[in-house]
Amino acid sequence: MNHLSAFDYVIFLMYFVIVSAYGYWVYRSKKKKRTDTKDYFLAEGSLTWWAIGASIIASNISAEHFIGMSGSGFAMGLAIASYEWMAAATLIIVAIFFLPIYIKNKIYTMPQFLSNRYNNTVSTLMAVFWLLVYVFVNLTSIFFLGAIAIETITGIPFNICIIFLAIFSAIITLGGMKVIGYTDVIQVFVLVAGGLITCYMALKLVAEKLDAPSVLASLPLLRSEASDHFHMIFAKGDKFYNELPGIAVLVGGLWINNLNYWGCNQYIVQRALGADLKTGRNGLIFAAFLKLLIPVIVVIPGIAAYVLYQRGYFHSEMLDAAGTVKPDHAYPVLMNLLPAGIKGLAFAALTAAIVASLAGKCNSIATIFTLDIYKKFIKPEASETRLVSVGRWSVVVASLIAIVIAPALRSFDQVYQFIQEYVGFISPGVFAIFLLGFFWKRTTSRAALTASLLTIPLSTFFKFLPTLTSGAIEPIPFLNRMSWVFMIIMGLMVLVTLTDPKSKDNPQGLEIDSSMFKVTPAFTIASVIICGILAALYTVFW
C-alpha cells in the first residue's frame, strides 16, 4: 500500500499541534486554584451542551468504526448501520428517563449508583469487573486496533504507533474532563470533516470508474450495483442473520445492548453527570444527531469499496497473504487512494477518533478506581489533591498495562467481534440491575447480586445450547441470546425480591418524581425529527 506524503504529515502535524495547544489552553484558562475530584473527573458545570454531545461521540467512535464498520459495510452493507441509527433513538430514552435520575440523586459513577441503590458488595463487585473490562479488553483493543490502522496506512512500526497513541492520549487525559470535553469538539469536527471528505472521494471514484455523470449519481448507482447491500433487515437463513437477526434489531436484543452501553456505562454517561439536567439532555440529543451521520462517514465508503472491488479494482489490496478477501482492508485502501493533503486530513480524522476514545476510557478508569476503590477501601481520608493525583497515576498505569497486552491480540482473527460478543455476556444482567433499580423500589440487594453472579453463566449456557442439545453448529444469534438472558435475569430478580419479606418493609428506591421526566418543547421537537428520520430510513431501506 501507499504511505503518507510529506504534505500529509504536515496536515497531520497541524492537527496534532492545534489539539495539544488548545487542550493546554483549556487546562490553563479553566484551572482552579485547587482542583477537586468533581472538577477533574466530571468538569462539574463547565461543559456546554455541544461539548458534552461532541465528547460522547468522540469517545464512542474509534478505529473499530472506521476500520471494522467500514469492513462490515463492504461485507454486509447498510444493515450494520443499525448499531448507529438505533443508538440515536436510545440516546433520547437515556436523556428522558436515565439522566434525570442520575443528576437528581447526585450520581457521579456507576458503582456509586449501585452502592446508593443496593449495597457496597454489589457496587464493589461491578466496579472491579468494569475496571478489568475497561483495562484488559476495551483500552487494550483500542490501542491494538488503532495501532494496526495507523501501521497499515503509514507503514510506521506497530510498537511506535502504540507509544505515539499513548503519549498523545495522555496529553489530553491528564488535564481532566474539561480538557477532554473541549478538545473533543475539535476531534469530532476533524472526525466528521475527514470522514465526509473520504466518503465524497470514494463516491467520486465510483463515478469515475463506472462512468456516472456526477458524484450524486454514484449513490443510486451503488444501490443498483449492490442491491443486496441496501437492506436493513436480514431474513432468517441469510448468511449475516447471526450478526443482525432480523426484526431483533428493532424490538429485541439491540435495545438491551444499546441501553446498557449508552445509559449504564461510565465511559459514556460521565460526560453529562457534571451538568445540569437541561444542558445534559441537550448534549445527549446533539450526540443523537451526530450518530445519524456516522454510517455516511464509515459504511458508505465500505459499500463503495465493495462495488469497485466487484468491478475489478484493487483486487490485490483487498486480499491477505493467503489470498482471502479481508473486508477490514476497505477503509485503508480508500484512504490510500486519496490525493496528498486530503489523505492527511483523513488520517487525522482516524487518529482523532482513536485518541478521543483512549482519553475517554482512561478518564473513566481513573474515576472508578479513585472514587470507588481507592477512596472507599484504601485511603478514605485522602485529600482532594491526593485523589486527583491518584487518578492521574491510574491513567498512566492502565495505559502501560494495555500497551503491554495489546500485541497479544494479533493472535485473534476478529478482535472487534470477539470483544463485542464477550463483553455482551454481562450486558443483560447489568441493564436488568439498573432498570429495576431505577423504577422498582422493592428490588433488593440480594436480587442484584443474583443477577450479577448469574449473567455470565447464563450467557455461556445459551451460547453453547445448540451444540449441547442437538450437536448443531449454528449458534443462537448473539442479540437473541441477550434477549433470553435479560428476560430470565429480570424474572429471577423479581422472584428473589418478592420472596424476601424485607423488600416490602424496607424499599431502597432512589428519589424519583414525575416532574423529573418532563422535557422542553425544543427537546421534543428534536426527538420527533430524529425518530422521523429513522422511520424514513428503515422504510426506504427495509
Coordinates of C-alpha atoms in Angstrom, one line a residue, residues 5-521:
S5 CA 3.4 12.0 1.7
A6 CA 5.3 14.9 3.3
F7 CA 2.3 17.2 2.7
D8 CA 0.0 14.7 4.5
Y9 CA 2.4 14.7 7.5
V10 CA 2.3 18.5 7.6
I11 CA -1.5 18.4 7.7
F12 CA -1.4 15.8 10.4
L13 CA 1.2 17.8 12.4
M14 CA -1.0 20.9 12.2
Y15 CA -3.9 18.8 13.7
F16 CA -1.7 17.5 16.5
V17 CA -0.4 20.9 17.4
I18 CA -3.8 22.5 17.3
V19 CA -5.4 19.9 19.6
S20 CA -2.5 19.8 22.0
A21 CA -2.2 23.6 22.2
Y22 CA -6.0 24.0 22.6
G23 CA -6.0 21.4 25.3
Y24 CA -3.2 23.2 27.2
W25 CA -5.1 26.5 26.8
V26 CA -8.3 25.0 28.2
Y27 CA -6.3 23.5 31.1
R28 CA -4.6 26.8 32.0
S29 CA -7.6 29.1 31.5
K30 CA -10.1 26.9 33.4
K31 CA -7.8 25.6 36.0
K32 CA -8.9 26.3 39.6
K33 CA -6.6 27.2 42.4
R34 CA -7.3 23.8 43.9
T35 CA -8.5 21.1 41.6
D36 CA -11.0 18.7 43.3
T37 CA -12.4 15.4 42.1
K38 CA -15.7 16.7 40.7
D39 CA -13.8 19.3 38.7
Y40 CA -11.1 16.8 37.4
F41 CA -13.3 13.8 36.7
L42 CA -16.6 15.5 35.8
A43 CA -15.7 19.1 34.8
E44 CA -18.7 20.0 37.0
G45 CA -20.8 22.7 35.5
S46 CA -18.2 23.8 32.9
L47 CA -19.1 21.7 29.8
T48 CA -21.6 23.2 27.4
W49 CA -24.3 21.1 25.7
W50 CA -22.3 21.0 22.4
A51 CA -19.1 20.0 24.3
I52 CA -21.0 17.2 26.0
G53 CA -22.5 15.9 22.8
A54 CA -19.3 16.1 20.9
S55 CA -17.3 14.4 23.7
I56 CA -19.8 11.5 23.9
I57 CA -19.4 10.8 20.1
A58 CA -15.7 11.3 20.1
S59 CA -15.3 8.8 22.9
N60 CA -17.6 6.3 21.2
I61 CA -16.1 6.4 17.7
S62 CA -12.7 4.8 17.3
A63 CA -10.7 2.6 14.9
E64 CA -13.2 -0.2 15.1
H65 CA -15.8 2.1 13.4
F66 CA -13.6 3.4 10.7
I67 CA -11.9 0.1 10.0
G68 CA -14.4 -2.5 11.4
M69 CA -17.7 -0.9 10.5
S70 CA -16.4 0.1 7.0
G71 CA -15.4 -3.5 6.6
S72 CA -18.8 -4.6 7.6
G73 CA -20.3 -2.2 5.0
F74 CA -18.1 -3.9 2.4
A75 CA -19.3 -7.4 3.6
M76 CA -22.9 -7.0 4.6
G77 CA -23.9 -3.5 3.5
L78 CA -26.1 -0.8 5.1
A79 CA -27.6 -3.2 7.7
I80 CA -24.6 -2.6 10.0
A81 CA -25.8 1.0 10.4
S82 CA -28.5 -0.3 12.8
Y83 CA -26.0 -0.1 15.6
E84 CA -25.5 3.7 14.9
W85 CA -29.1 4.6 14.0
M86 CA -30.8 2.8 16.8
A87 CA -28.2 4.4 19.2
A88 CA -29.7 7.7 18.2
A89 CA -33.1 6.6 19.5
T90 CA -31.5 5.1 22.6
L91 CA -29.9 8.4 23.5
I92 CA -33.4 10.0 23.5
I93 CA -34.6 7.4 26.1
V94 CA -31.5 7.9 28.2
A95 CA -31.9 11.6 28.2
I96 CA -35.6 11.5 29.2
F97 CA -35.5 8.6 31.8
F98 CA -32.0 7.8 32.9
L99 CA -30.1 11.1 33.1
P100 CA -32.6 12.9 35.5
I101 CA -32.3 10.0 38.0
Y102 CA -28.6 10.3 38.0
I103 CA -28.5 14.1 38.3
K104 CA -31.3 14.3 40.9
N105 CA -29.5 11.7 43.1
K106 CA -26.1 13.3 42.6
I107 CA -24.6 10.2 41.0
Y108 CA -21.0 10.6 39.7
T109 CA -20.0 7.0 39.0
M110 CA -22.0 3.8 38.1
P111 CA -20.6 1.9 41.1
Q112 CA -21.8 4.8 43.3
F113 CA -25.3 4.3 41.9
L114 CA -25.1 0.6 42.8
S115 CA -23.8 1.5 46.3
N116 CA -26.6 4.0 46.9
R117 CA -29.3 1.9 45.5
Y118 CA -28.2 -1.6 46.7
N119 CA -25.1 -2.1 48.8
N120 CA -21.3 -2.0 48.8
T121 CA -21.0 -5.6 47.8
V122 CA -22.9 -5.2 44.6
S123 CA -21.1 -1.9 43.9
T124 CA -17.6 -3.2 44.5
L125 CA -18.2 -6.4 42.5
M126 CA -19.3 -4.4 39.5
A127 CA -16.5 -1.7 40.0
V128 CA -13.8 -4.4 39.9
F129 CA -15.5 -6.0 36.8
W130 CA -15.7 -2.7 35.0
L131 CA -12.1 -1.9 35.7
L132 CA -11.0 -5.3 34.4
V133 CA -13.0 -5.0 31.3
Y134 CA -12.1 -1.4 30.6
V135 CA -8.3 -2.0 31.0
F136 CA -7.8 -5.5 29.7
V137 CA -10.5 -5.5 27.0
N138 CA -11.6 -2.0 25.9
L139 CA -8.4 0.0 26.4
T140 CA -6.2 -2.8 25.1
S141 CA -8.4 -3.3 22.0
I142 CA -8.4 0.5 21.2
F143 CA -4.6 0.6 21.4
F144 CA -4.4 -2.5 19.3
L145 CA -6.9 -1.6 16.5
G146 CA -5.7 2.0 16.5
A147 CA -2.0 1.0 16.1
I148 CA -2.9 -1.6 13.4
A149 CA -4.8 1.0 11.4
I150 CA -2.0 3.6 11.6
E151 CA 0.6 1.0 10.8
T152 CA -1.4 -0.1 7.7
I153 CA -1.8 3.4 6.4
T154 CA 1.6 4.9 7.3
G155 CA 4.0 2.0 7.4
I156 CA 5.2 3.1 10.8
P157 CA 6.0 0.0 13.0
F158 CA 3.2 -1.2 15.3
N159 CA 5.1 -0.6 18.6
I160 CA 5.9 3.0 17.7
C161 CA 2.3 3.6 16.8
I162 CA 1.2 2.4 20.2
I163 CA 3.7 4.6 22.0
F164 CA 2.6 7.6 20.0
L165 CA -1.1 7.0 20.7
A166 CA -0.3 6.6 24.5
I167 CA 1.6 9.9 24.6
F168 CA -1.0 11.8 22.6
S169 CA -3.9 10.5 24.7
A170 CA -2.1 11.1 27.9
I171 CA -1.6 14.8 27.0
I172 CA -5.4 15.1 26.7
T173 CA -6.4 12.8 29.6
L174 CA -4.1 14.1 32.3
G175 CA -5.8 17.5 32.1
G176 CA -9.1 16.1 33.3
M177 CA -12.6 16.0 31.9
K178 CA -12.7 19.7 31.0
V179 CA -9.7 19.3 28.6
I180 CA -11.2 16.0 27.2
G181 CA -14.6 17.6 26.7
Y182 CA -13.4 20.7 24.9
T183 CA -10.7 19.1 22.8
D184 CA -13.3 16.5 21.8
V185 CA -15.1 19.3 20.0
I186 CA -12.1 19.7 17.7
Q187 CA -11.7 15.9 17.5
V188 CA -15.3 15.5 16.3
F189 CA -15.0 18.3 13.8
V190 CA -11.9 16.7 12.3
L191 CA -13.5 13.2 12.5
V192 CA -16.7 14.3 10.7
A193 CA -14.9 16.5 8.2
G194 CA -12.3 13.9 7.3
G195 CA -14.9 11.2 7.2
L196 CA -17.2 13.1 4.9
I197 CA -14.3 14.0 2.6
T198 CA -13.3 10.4 2.4
C199 CA -16.9 9.4 1.6
Y200 CA -17.1 12.1 -1.1
M201 CA -13.8 10.9 -2.6
A202 CA -15.0 7.3 -2.6
L203 CA -18.2 8.3 -4.4
K204 CA -16.2 10.4 -6.8
L205 CA -14.0 7.4 -7.6
V206 CA -17.1 5.3 -8.2
A207 CA -18.4 7.9 -10.6
E208 CA -15.1 8.0 -12.5
K209 CA -14.7 4.2 -12.7
L210 CA -18.3 3.4 -13.5
D211 CA -18.9 6.4 -15.8
A212 CA -21.5 8.1 -13.6
P213 CA -22.3 11.7 -14.7
S214 CA -21.7 13.1 -11.2
V215 CA -20.8 12.3 -7.6
L216 CA -24.5 12.4 -6.6
A217 CA -25.4 10.0 -9.4
S218 CA -23.0 7.5 -7.9
L219 CA -25.4 6.9 -4.9
P220 CA -28.2 5.3 -6.9
L221 CA -25.5 3.6 -9.0
L222 CA -24.2 2.0 -5.8
R223 CA -27.7 0.7 -5.0
S224 CA -28.2 -0.8 -8.4
E225 CA -24.7 -2.4 -8.5
A226 CA -25.0 -3.8 -4.9
S227 CA -28.7 -4.1 -4.3
D228 CA -28.1 -6.8 -1.7
H229 CA -26.1 -4.2 0.4
F230 CA -29.0 -1.8 0.9
H231 CA -31.3 -3.8 3.2
M232 CA -31.5 -3.1 6.9
I233 CA -33.3 -6.3 7.9
F234 CA -31.9 -9.8 7.2
A235 CA -34.3 -12.7 6.8
K236 CA -33.7 -16.0 8.6
G237 CA -31.3 -18.1 6.5
D238 CA -29.3 -15.1 5.3
K239 CA -25.6 -15.6 5.9
F240 CA -25.5 -12.5 8.1
Y241 CA -28.6 -13.3 10.1
N242 CA -26.5 -14.4 13.1
E243 CA -24.9 -10.9 13.3
L244 CA -28.1 -9.0 12.8
P245 CA -31.1 -11.4 13.4
G246 CA -34.0 -9.8 11.5
I247 CA -36.5 -7.8 13.5
A248 CA -34.4 -8.1 16.7
V249 CA -32.5 -5.0 15.6
L250 CA -35.7 -3.0 16.1
V251 CA -37.5 -4.8 19.0
G252 CA -35.0 -7.2 20.5
G253 CA -31.5 -7.6 21.9
L254 CA -30.1 -4.5 20.2
W255 CA -32.1 -2.4 22.6
I256 CA -30.6 -4.2 25.6
N257 CA -27.1 -3.8 24.1
N258 CA -27.7 -0.1 23.4
L259 CA -29.5 0.9 26.6
N260 CA -26.8 -0.7 28.7
Y261 CA -24.0 0.9 26.7
W262 CA -25.4 4.4 26.5
G263 CA -27.3 4.5 29.8
C264 CA -25.3 2.4 32.3
N265 CA -21.8 2.9 31.1
Q266 CA -19.4 5.2 33.0
Y267 CA -17.4 5.7 29.8
I268 CA -20.4 7.4 28.1
V269 CA -22.7 8.8 30.8
Q270 CA -19.8 10.5 32.7
R271 CA -19.8 13.5 30.2
A272 CA -23.3 14.5 31.3
L273 CA -23.2 13.8 35.0
G274 CA -21.5 17.0 35.9
A275 CA -24.0 19.2 34.1
D276 CA -27.5 20.5 35.0
L277 CA -30.4 18.5 33.5
K278 CA -31.2 20.8 30.6
T279 CA -27.6 21.0 29.5
G280 CA -27.0 17.3 29.8
R281 CA -30.2 16.5 27.9
N282 CA -29.3 18.9 25.1
G283 CA -25.9 17.3 24.9
L284 CA -27.4 13.8 24.5
I285 CA -29.8 15.0 21.8
F286 CA -26.9 16.6 19.9
A287 CA -25.0 13.3 20.2
A288 CA -28.1 11.6 18.7
F289 CA -28.0 13.8 15.7
L290 CA -24.3 13.2 15.2
K291 CA -25.0 9.4 15.5
L292 CA -27.2 9.7 12.4
L293 CA -24.1 10.9 10.4
I294 CA -21.7 8.1 11.3
P295 CA -23.0 5.5 8.7
V296 CA -22.5 8.1 6.0
I297 CA -18.9 8.5 7.1
V298 CA -17.9 4.8 7.5
V299 CA -20.5 2.5 5.9
I300 CA -21.0 4.2 2.5
P301 CA -17.2 4.1 1.8
G302 CA -17.2 0.4 2.6
I303 CA -20.1 -0.2 0.1
A304 CA -18.3 1.9 -2.5
A305 CA -15.1 -0.2 -2.0
Y306 CA -17.2 -3.4 -2.5
V307 CA -18.7 -2.1 -5.8
L308 CA -15.3 -1.1 -7.1
Y309 CA -13.8 -4.5 -6.0
Q310 CA -16.6 -6.3 -7.8
R311 CA -15.8 -4.3 -10.9
G312 CA -12.1 -5.5 -10.7
Y313 CA -10.4 -2.6 -9.0
F314 CA -7.7 -3.0 -6.3
H315 CA -8.1 -6.8 -6.0
S316 CA -4.6 -7.4 -4.6
E317 CA -5.1 -4.7 -1.9
M318 CA -8.2 -6.4 -0.6
L319 CA -6.5 -9.8 -0.1
D320 CA -4.4 -11.1 2.7
A321 CA -1.3 -13.1 2.4
A322 CA -3.4 -16.3 2.0
G323 CA -5.4 -14.8 -0.9
T324 CA -8.6 -14.3 1.2
V325 CA -10.7 -11.2 0.9
K326 CA -10.3 -9.1 4.0
P327 CA -13.3 -6.6 4.3
D328 CA -11.4 -4.6 7.0
H329 CA -8.9 -3.5 4.3
A330 CA -11.6 -1.4 2.7
Y331 CA -11.1 1.9 4.5
P332 CA -7.3 1.9 4.5
V333 CA -7.4 1.1 0.7
L334 CA -9.7 4.0 0.1
M335 CA -7.6 6.3 2.2
N336 CA -4.5 5.4 0.2
L337 CA -6.3 6.4 -3.0
L338 CA -6.9 9.9 -1.7
P339 CA -4.8 12.8 -3.0
A340 CA -2.0 14.3 -0.9
G341 CA -3.3 16.7 1.8
I342 CA -6.8 15.1 1.8
K343 CA -5.2 11.8 2.8
G344 CA -3.5 13.7 5.7
L345 CA -6.9 15.1 6.8
A346 CA -8.5 11.6 6.6
F347 CA -5.6 10.2 8.7
A348 CA -6.1 13.0 11.2
A349 CA -9.8 12.1 11.4
L350 CA -8.9 8.4 12.1
T351 CA -6.3 9.5 14.8
A352 CA -8.8 11.9 16.4
A353 CA -11.3 9.0 16.8
I354 CA -8.7 6.7 18.3
V355 CA -7.2 9.3 20.7
A356 CA -10.6 10.6 21.9
S357 CA -11.7 7.1 22.7
L358 CA -8.5 6.4 24.6
A359 CA -8.8 9.6 26.6
G360 CA -12.4 9.0 27.5
K361 CA -11.8 5.4 28.5
C362 CA -8.7 6.4 30.6
N363 CA -10.7 9.1 32.4
S364 CA -13.5 6.6 33.3
I365 CA -10.9 4.1 34.6
A366 CA -9.4 6.8 36.7
T367 CA -12.8 7.9 38.0
I368 CA -13.9 4.4 39.1
F369 CA -10.6 3.4 40.6
T370 CA -10.1 6.7 42.5
L371 CA -13.7 7.2 43.8
D372 CA -15.0 3.7 44.1
I373 CA -11.8 1.7 45.1
Y374 CA -9.0 3.9 46.4
K375 CA -11.2 6.4 48.4
K376 CA -13.6 3.8 49.7
F377 CA -11.1 1.0 50.7
I378 CA -7.5 2.1 50.5
K379 CA -7.4 5.7 51.9
P380 CA -10.8 7.1 52.9
E381 CA -9.2 10.2 54.5
A382 CA -7.3 11.2 51.3
S383 CA -7.4 14.8 50.4
E384 CA -8.9 16.1 47.1
T385 CA -5.5 16.9 45.8
R386 CA -4.3 13.4 46.6
L387 CA -7.3 11.8 44.9
V388 CA -6.7 13.8 41.7
S389 CA -3.0 12.7 41.8
V390 CA -4.1 9.1 42.2
G391 CA -6.5 9.5 39.2
R392 CA -3.6 10.7 37.0
W393 CA -1.3 7.9 38.1
S394 CA -4.1 5.3 37.4
V395 CA -4.3 6.6 33.8
V396 CA -0.5 6.0 33.4
V397 CA -0.6 2.5 34.9
A398 CA -3.7 1.5 33.0
S399 CA -2.2 2.7 29.7
L400 CA 1.1 0.8 30.4
I401 CA -0.8 -2.4 31.1
A402 CA -2.8 -2.1 27.9
I403 CA 0.3 -1.3 25.9
V404 CA 2.0 -4.5 27.2
I405 CA -1.0 -6.7 26.4
A406 CA -2.1 -5.2 23.1
P407 CA 0.4 -7.0 20.8
A408 CA -1.0 -10.3 22.1
L409 CA -4.3 -9.6 20.3
R410 CA -2.7 -10.3 17.0
S411 CA -3.5 -14.0 17.7
F412 CA -7.2 -13.3 17.3
D413 CA -8.7 -13.3 13.8
Q414 CA -11.6 -10.9 14.5
V415 CA -10.8 -8.9 17.6
Y416 CA -13.7 -6.5 17.4
Q417 CA -16.4 -9.1 17.0
F418 CA -14.9 -11.2 19.8
I419 CA -14.9 -8.3 22.2
Q420 CA -18.4 -7.2 21.3
E421 CA -19.8 -10.7 22.0
Y422 CA -18.0 -11.5 25.2
V423 CA -18.4 -8.1 26.8
G424 CA -22.1 -8.5 25.9
F425 CA -22.2 -11.6 28.2
I426 CA -22.6 -9.2 31.2
S427 CA -24.8 -6.6 29.5
P428 CA -28.2 -8.2 30.1
G429 CA -27.5 -8.6 33.9
V430 CA -26.1 -5.0 34.3
F431 CA -29.1 -3.5 32.4
A432 CA -31.6 -5.5 34.5
I433 CA -29.9 -4.4 37.7
F434 CA -30.1 -0.7 36.6
L435 CA -33.6 -0.9 35.2
L436 CA -35.2 -2.4 38.2
G437 CA -33.0 -0.2 40.4
F438 CA -34.4 2.8 38.7
F439 CA -38.1 2.0 38.6
W440 CA -39.0 -0.6 41.2
K441 CA -38.3 0.4 44.8
R442 CA -38.7 -3.1 46.2
T443 CA -35.8 -4.5 44.2
T444 CA -33.3 -5.9 46.8
S445 CA -29.6 -6.1 47.0
R446 CA -29.9 -9.9 47.1
A447 CA -31.7 -9.8 43.7
A448 CA -29.0 -7.5 42.2
L449 CA -26.3 -9.8 43.5
T450 CA -28.1 -12.8 42.0
A451 CA -28.2 -11.1 38.6
S452 CA -24.5 -10.1 38.7
L453 CA -23.4 -13.7 39.5
L454 CA -25.7 -15.5 37.0
T455 CA -25.3 -13.3 33.9
I456 CA -22.1 -14.8 32.6
P457 CA -23.1 -18.5 33.3
L458 CA -26.5 -18.0 31.6
S459 CA -24.9 -16.3 28.6
T460 CA -22.3 -19.1 28.3
F461 CA -25.1 -21.7 28.6
F462 CA -27.1 -20.1 25.7
K463 CA -24.0 -19.7 23.6
F464 CA -23.4 -23.5 23.7
L465 CA -27.0 -24.7 24.0
P466 CA -27.5 -25.7 20.3
T467 CA -24.4 -27.8 20.4
L468 CA -25.3 -29.4 23.8
T469 CA -28.9 -30.3 22.7
S470 CA -28.6 -31.4 19.1
G471 CA -25.0 -31.1 18.1
A472 CA -25.9 -28.2 15.8
I473 CA -23.0 -25.9 14.8
E474 CA -25.3 -23.0 14.1
P475 CA -25.3 -20.8 17.2
I476 CA -28.2 -18.8 18.6
P477 CA -27.7 -15.2 17.3
F478 CA -25.8 -13.0 19.8
L479 CA -28.6 -10.4 20.1
N480 CA -31.3 -13.1 20.6
R481 CA -29.2 -14.7 23.3
M482 CA -29.0 -11.3 25.1
S483 CA -32.8 -11.1 25.0
W484 CA -33.3 -14.5 26.5
V485 CA -30.7 -13.9 29.3
F486 CA -32.2 -10.5 30.0
M487 CA -35.7 -11.9 30.4
I488 CA -34.5 -14.7 32.6
I489 CA -32.5 -12.4 34.8
M490 CA -35.4 -10.0 35.2
G491 CA -37.7 -12.8 36.2
L492 CA -35.2 -14.1 38.7
M493 CA -34.7 -10.6 40.2
V494 CA -38.5 -10.2 40.6
L495 CA -38.8 -13.7 42.2
V496 CA -35.9 -13.1 44.6
T497 CA -37.3 -9.8 45.6
L498 CA -40.9 -11.0 46.1
T499 CA -39.8 -13.9 48.2
D500 CA -37.8 -11.6 50.6
P501 CA -40.2 -10.3 53.3
K502 CA -37.8 -7.4 54.0
S503 CA -38.3 -5.9 50.5
K504 CA -41.9 -4.7 51.3
D505 CA -40.9 -3.2 54.6
N506 CA -37.7 -1.5 53.6
P507 CA -37.8 -0.3 50.0
Q508 CA -34.5 1.1 48.7
G509 CA -35.6 3.3 45.9
L510 CA -34.0 6.5 44.8
E511 CA -35.5 9.9 44.8
I512 CA -37.9 10.0 41.8
D513 CA -40.9 12.0 40.8
S514 CA -42.8 12.5 37.6
S515 CA -41.6 16.1 37.1
M516 CA -38.1 14.8 36.5
F517 CA -39.1 13.3 33.2
K518 CA -40.7 16.4 31.7
V519 CA -38.8 17.8 28.7
T520 CA -38.7 21.1 26.9
P521 CA -40.6 21.8 23.7

